[in-house]
Every structure is written in structure tokens, then in C-alpha cells.
Short mmCIF file of C-alpha atoms and ligand atoms in Angstrom, two decimals:
data_model
loop_
_atom_site.label_atom_id
_atom_site.label_comp_id
_atom_site.label_asym_id
_atom_site.label_seq_id
_atom_site.Cartn_x
_atom_site.Cartn_y
_atom_site.Cartn_z
CA MET A 29 61.67 58.41 -87.00
CA GLN A 30 60.36 59.04 -90.67
CA LYS A 31 61.49 56.23 -92.68
CA LYS A 32 64.37 57.47 -95.19
CA ARG A 33 62.78 56.54 -99.75
CA THR A 34 63.87 54.69 -101.33
CA SER A 35 65.29 56.22 -104.81
CA ILE A 36 66.00 53.97 -107.57
CA ALA A 37 67.52 54.81 -111.01
CA LEU A 38 67.81 52.12 -113.99
CA PHE A 39 70.26 52.51 -116.57
CA GLY A 40 69.41 50.02 -119.20
CA GLY A 41 71.41 49.76 -122.94
CA SER A 42 73.45 47.43 -124.72
CA PHE A 43 76.79 48.37 -123.29
CA ASP A 44 78.20 46.77 -126.61
CA PRO A 45 80.91 47.81 -125.26
CA PHE A 46 80.71 49.11 -122.40
CA HIS A 47 82.26 53.30 -122.46
CA LEU A 48 83.04 56.22 -120.74
CA GLY A 49 80.50 57.52 -121.59
CA HIS A 50 78.60 55.26 -119.40
CA LEU A 51 80.90 55.69 -117.15
CA ALA A 52 80.57 58.85 -116.10
CA VAL A 53 76.50 58.51 -116.85
CA LEU A 54 77.24 56.10 -113.16
CA ARG A 55 79.21 59.12 -111.72
CA ALA A 56 77.19 61.46 -112.45
CA ALA A 57 74.57 59.60 -110.30
CA GLN A 58 76.38 58.50 -107.99
CA GLN A 59 76.48 62.01 -106.74
CA VAL A 60 73.28 62.66 -107.08
CA ASP A 61 72.97 62.79 -103.12
CA PHE A 62 69.36 61.56 -103.62
CA LEU A 63 69.59 58.01 -104.84
CA SER A 64 69.49 54.40 -102.73
CA TYR A 65 70.89 52.85 -105.56
CA ILE A 66 71.64 52.26 -109.05
CA ILE A 67 70.68 49.55 -111.29
CA VAL A 68 72.19 48.76 -114.61
CA MET A 69 70.44 46.89 -116.64
CA PRO A 70 71.64 45.16 -119.99
CA ALA A 71 69.25 44.29 -122.63
CA TYR A 72 69.17 41.35 -124.19
CA VAL A 73 68.89 41.88 -127.84
CA SER A 74 68.60 38.95 -130.21
CA PRO A 75 71.98 37.28 -132.20
CA HIS A 76 70.28 36.98 -135.18
CA LYS A 77 68.80 40.05 -135.68
CA ASP A 78 69.96 42.84 -134.59
CA LYS A 79 73.36 44.19 -134.76
CA THR A 80 74.33 43.90 -131.03
CA ILE A 81 78.01 41.33 -131.89
CA ALA A 82 79.07 40.97 -127.92
CA SER A 83 77.00 37.87 -125.94
CA ALA A 84 74.85 38.57 -123.23
CA THR A 85 77.42 37.20 -121.60
CA ASP A 86 80.38 39.72 -122.85
CA ARG A 87 78.22 42.89 -122.19
CA PHE A 88 77.56 41.81 -118.90
CA GLU A 89 81.10 40.59 -117.90
CA MET A 90 81.77 44.08 -119.33
CA VAL A 91 79.44 46.10 -117.69
CA LYS A 92 80.59 44.22 -114.34
CA LEU A 93 84.20 45.17 -114.66
CA ALA A 94 83.27 48.89 -115.37
CA VAL A 95 81.27 49.34 -112.49
CA SER A 96 83.80 47.79 -109.65
CA THR A 97 86.04 50.45 -110.25
CA LEU A 98 83.58 53.24 -109.59
CA PRO A 99 82.96 54.00 -105.75
CA PRO A 100 80.87 51.44 -103.48
CA THR A 101 78.26 54.23 -102.30
CA PRO A 102 75.23 54.35 -103.77
CA PRO A 103 76.21 50.88 -104.93
CA ILE A 104 75.71 49.88 -107.94
CA ILE A 105 73.91 46.67 -109.18
CA VAL A 106 74.03 44.92 -112.57
CA SER A 107 71.27 43.19 -113.12
CA ASP A 108 71.04 40.70 -115.92
CA TRP A 109 66.89 40.43 -115.46
CA GLU A 110 66.67 41.42 -118.90
CA ILE A 111 69.46 38.87 -120.12
CA GLN A 112 67.88 35.86 -118.04
CA ARG A 113 64.29 36.46 -119.80
CA ASP A 114 66.19 35.81 -123.43
CA ALA A 115 63.73 38.24 -125.48
CA PRO A 116 63.80 41.43 -125.55
CA THR A 117 62.13 43.62 -122.46
CA TYR A 118 60.52 46.32 -122.69
CA THR A 119 61.19 49.01 -120.66
CA ILE A 120 58.19 49.65 -118.71
CA ASP A 121 58.10 45.74 -117.37
CA THR A 122 61.66 46.31 -116.53
CA ILE A 123 60.14 49.35 -114.07
CA ALA A 124 57.39 46.84 -112.60
CA GLU A 125 60.32 43.87 -111.92
CA ILE A 126 62.12 47.13 -110.20
CA LYS A 127 58.36 48.07 -107.94
CA GLU A 128 57.43 44.26 -107.09
CA ARG A 129 61.69 43.84 -106.30
CA TYR A 130 62.32 46.92 -104.11
CA MET A 131 59.27 48.94 -103.63
CA PRO A 132 61.06 51.89 -104.35
CA ASP A 133 59.35 55.52 -103.56
CA GLU A 134 60.31 56.31 -106.22
CA ILE A 135 62.34 55.46 -109.95
CA TYR A 136 64.96 58.12 -112.22
CA LEU A 137 65.00 56.10 -115.52
CA ILE A 138 68.80 57.45 -116.70
CA LEU A 139 68.44 58.33 -120.60
CA GLY A 140 71.43 59.68 -123.02
CA SER A 141 70.03 62.88 -124.96
CA ASP A 142 69.36 60.68 -128.43
CA SER A 143 67.07 57.86 -125.79
CA TYR A 144 65.41 60.40 -124.65
CA ALA A 145 64.58 62.38 -128.00
CA THR A 146 63.38 58.97 -129.24
CA LEU A 147 60.95 58.60 -126.03
CA GLN A 148 57.49 59.12 -127.57
CA SER A 149 57.55 56.11 -129.25
CA TRP A 150 58.55 53.72 -126.27
CA HIS A 151 55.55 51.35 -125.36
CA ARG A 152 53.69 52.58 -123.72
CA ALA A 153 55.25 55.66 -123.11
CA GLU A 154 52.72 58.05 -121.80
CA ASP A 155 52.41 55.57 -118.81
CA LEU A 156 56.19 55.20 -118.04
CA ILE A 157 56.77 58.48 -118.03
CA ASP A 158 54.08 58.92 -115.37
CA GLN A 159 55.56 56.36 -113.50
CA VAL A 160 59.12 57.66 -113.47
CA LYS A 161 61.01 60.79 -113.47
CA LEU A 162 63.98 61.95 -116.02
CA MET A 163 67.70 61.98 -115.41
CA VAL A 164 68.37 63.00 -119.17
CA ILE A 165 72.76 63.69 -119.91
CA ASP A 166 74.45 65.03 -122.52
CA ARG A 167 75.67 63.36 -124.98
CA LYS A 168 77.59 66.27 -125.95
CA THR A 169 79.58 65.62 -122.73
CA VAL A 170 81.52 62.90 -123.38
CA PRO A 171 81.01 62.34 -127.09
CA VAL A 172 81.57 58.66 -127.65
CA SER A 173 79.41 55.70 -128.87
CA ALA A 174 79.81 52.08 -129.01
CA THR A 175 79.14 51.79 -132.28
CA GLU A 176 82.39 53.97 -133.15
CA ILE A 177 84.32 51.91 -130.90
CA ARG A 178 83.60 48.68 -132.53
CA GLU A 179 84.73 50.22 -135.78
CA LYS A 180 87.64 51.86 -134.76
CA LEU A 181 88.29 48.04 -133.09
CA LEU A 182 87.09 46.28 -136.92
CA LYS A 183 90.24 48.66 -138.77
CA LEU A 184 92.57 47.14 -135.62
CA GLU A 185 92.76 51.36 -134.55
CA SER A 186 93.01 51.59 -130.63
CA ILE A 187 89.95 52.16 -128.56
CA GLU A 188 92.10 52.46 -124.95
CA ALA A 189 91.58 56.19 -125.43
CA LEU A 190 87.41 55.12 -125.30
CA VAL A 191 86.80 52.50 -122.64
CA PRO A 192 87.33 51.47 -119.10
CA GLU A 193 90.69 50.33 -118.65
CA VAL A 194 89.64 46.69 -117.56
CA VAL A 195 87.18 47.22 -119.83
CA ALA A 196 90.17 47.23 -123.13
CA SER A 197 92.76 44.12 -121.55
CA TYR A 198 88.42 42.48 -121.46
CA ILE A 199 87.66 42.82 -125.33
CA SER A 200 91.60 42.94 -125.77
CA LYS A 201 91.42 38.71 -124.36
CA LEU A 202 88.39 37.74 -125.77
CA LYS A 203 89.50 39.42 -129.17
CA LEU A 204 85.87 41.34 -129.04
CA TYR A 205 84.30 42.66 -132.26
CA SER A 206 87.11 41.75 -134.49
CA GLN A 207 85.22 40.41 -137.04
CA PRO A 208 82.70 41.98 -139.73
CA LEU A 209 79.10 40.31 -139.14
P1 ATP B 1 75.52 52.11 -129.86
O1 ATP B 1 76.48 53.14 -131.00
O2 ATP B 1 75.74 50.85 -130.38
O3 ATP B 1 74.62 52.40 -130.32
P2 ATP B 1 75.22 53.55 -127.03
O4 ATP B 1 77.37 53.95 -127.45
O5 ATP B 1 74.41 54.87 -127.35
O6 ATP B 1 75.62 51.97 -128.24
P3 ATP B 1 74.08 52.11 -125.79
O7 ATP B 1 74.24 51.33 -124.46
O8 ATP B 1 73.23 52.20 -126.89
O9 ATP B 1 74.73 52.61 -126.46
O10 ATP B 1 73.01 52.83 -125.08
C1 ATP B 1 72.70 53.05 -123.53
C2 ATP B 1 72.55 53.89 -122.87
O11 ATP B 1 73.53 55.04 -122.88
C3 ATP B 1 71.91 54.76 -123.56
O12 ATP B 1 70.81 55.36 -122.58
C4 ATP B 1 72.05 56.53 -124.37
O13 ATP B 1 71.37 57.06 -124.31
C5 ATP B 1 73.39 56.20 -123.59
N1 ATP B 1 74.89 56.82 -123.23
C6 ATP B 1 75.70 56.21 -124.23
N2 ATP B 1 76.38 57.17 -124.83
C7 ATP B 1 76.54 57.86 -123.75
C8 ATP B 1 77.13 59.35 -124.33
N3 ATP B 1 78.27 59.47 -124.80
N4 ATP B 1 76.79 59.93 -123.05
C9 ATP B 1 75.54 59.61 -122.11
N5 ATP B 1 75.16 58.22 -122.50
C10 ATP B 1 74.98 57.81 -123.37
#
């Protein structure tokens, strides 16, 4: 009998916070019938130098809560690999780690259309493009951004229509994003 091909999709981001645009991306990826797993990889972002506001732990928790509302197959693995490295990681290095750990036949890289537009400037872009197949999602379909959500929270506006319910509860319980930078 022929071995079934292992196809893994990687979806990375700062997820600060995870919102309905991200959820729509994962729903769409789960509809694709050839994926064995989807790996969601919250990025490490330096607390000193970047614009991430929630801690890595909180961003990771929010992703896990949101993913727990999705169907079980194909499985979505929320990985803390980049966060645990405690330093910014290039996507090409994450791809190398996925190859070593899962030995997939193919890797798909899931990107929103804005990230795709900057891909040529990424570290070792040519190598990266050689090693993955791209799945680009049009951001106009669910036009929401984490920046917009953080701005609304600062102005004490409701974000319930923009994030999964479990994420809204988490943000409200921990009073995340209520302080200006
Ligand atoms: P920020 O506003 O802080 O820049 P963001 O909303 O763009 O954040 P990220 O965590 O940076 O969210 O995005 C992770 C990945 O998800 C990227 O590939 C991005 O293009 C994609 N993405 C973000 N929002 C959407 C959306 N509404 N529809 C489709 N893809 C999205």
C-alpha cells in the first residue's frame, strides 16, 4: 500500500491578539483536504524593541483558546517553539525545524496578502520560496487587524465583533491592551 503523503501548513504571526481574520484563515486551511496538520506558531517578539503588547504567554494562551473552538481535523498544533527560543526567529529556520521534527513530504506556508507582499525582503527569501508552497489569503475577506483591536481597547471600545468570544473573555479578564505603550 502506498504511504499517504504528509503535508504540513505553517501559519505564523504575532497574534497580538488572535482575531477573527486569523480564525478565518485557519477555517479555510482546514477545508483544504490534503493537509495532514496545521502548525500555528506565535512569534517571539522582543518586549524591549517591538510593538507587541501582550506577553508571549498571553499571546500563546489566546491562540490555544481560539484553536480549541475549531474542529479537530485536520489537527491544529499550536507550537511554542519560536517563543521558547527567546529570540526573533527567521521563518526559514522554523521551516528547518518542522522538516527535522515531522519529516513532511511538503510544507505550505500560509500568509495574509500583506505578508505576501513583503516576502521578497524576508531573510533568505529565495531559499524559503524554494522550500515551501505558498497559501496566500486575501485580507479583504475578513478585514480586521490586531492593530485596530489594540486601538479600540485603548479607547475602551468593544472588540466583541472582531475576536473569538474566548479571546474577548481572556482579554477582559486580564485587562490586556488597556495601557498605552
Ligand atoms: P498587526 O495589526 O499587529 O500588524 P495582524 O492583524 O496583521 O497584526 P499578525 O499576527 O501580524 O496579525 O498576522 C499573522 C498572519 O496572519 C500574517 O500572515 C497576516 O498577513 C495574516 N493575517 C492577519 N490578519 C488577517 C486577516 N484579516 N485576513 C487574512 N490574513 C490575516
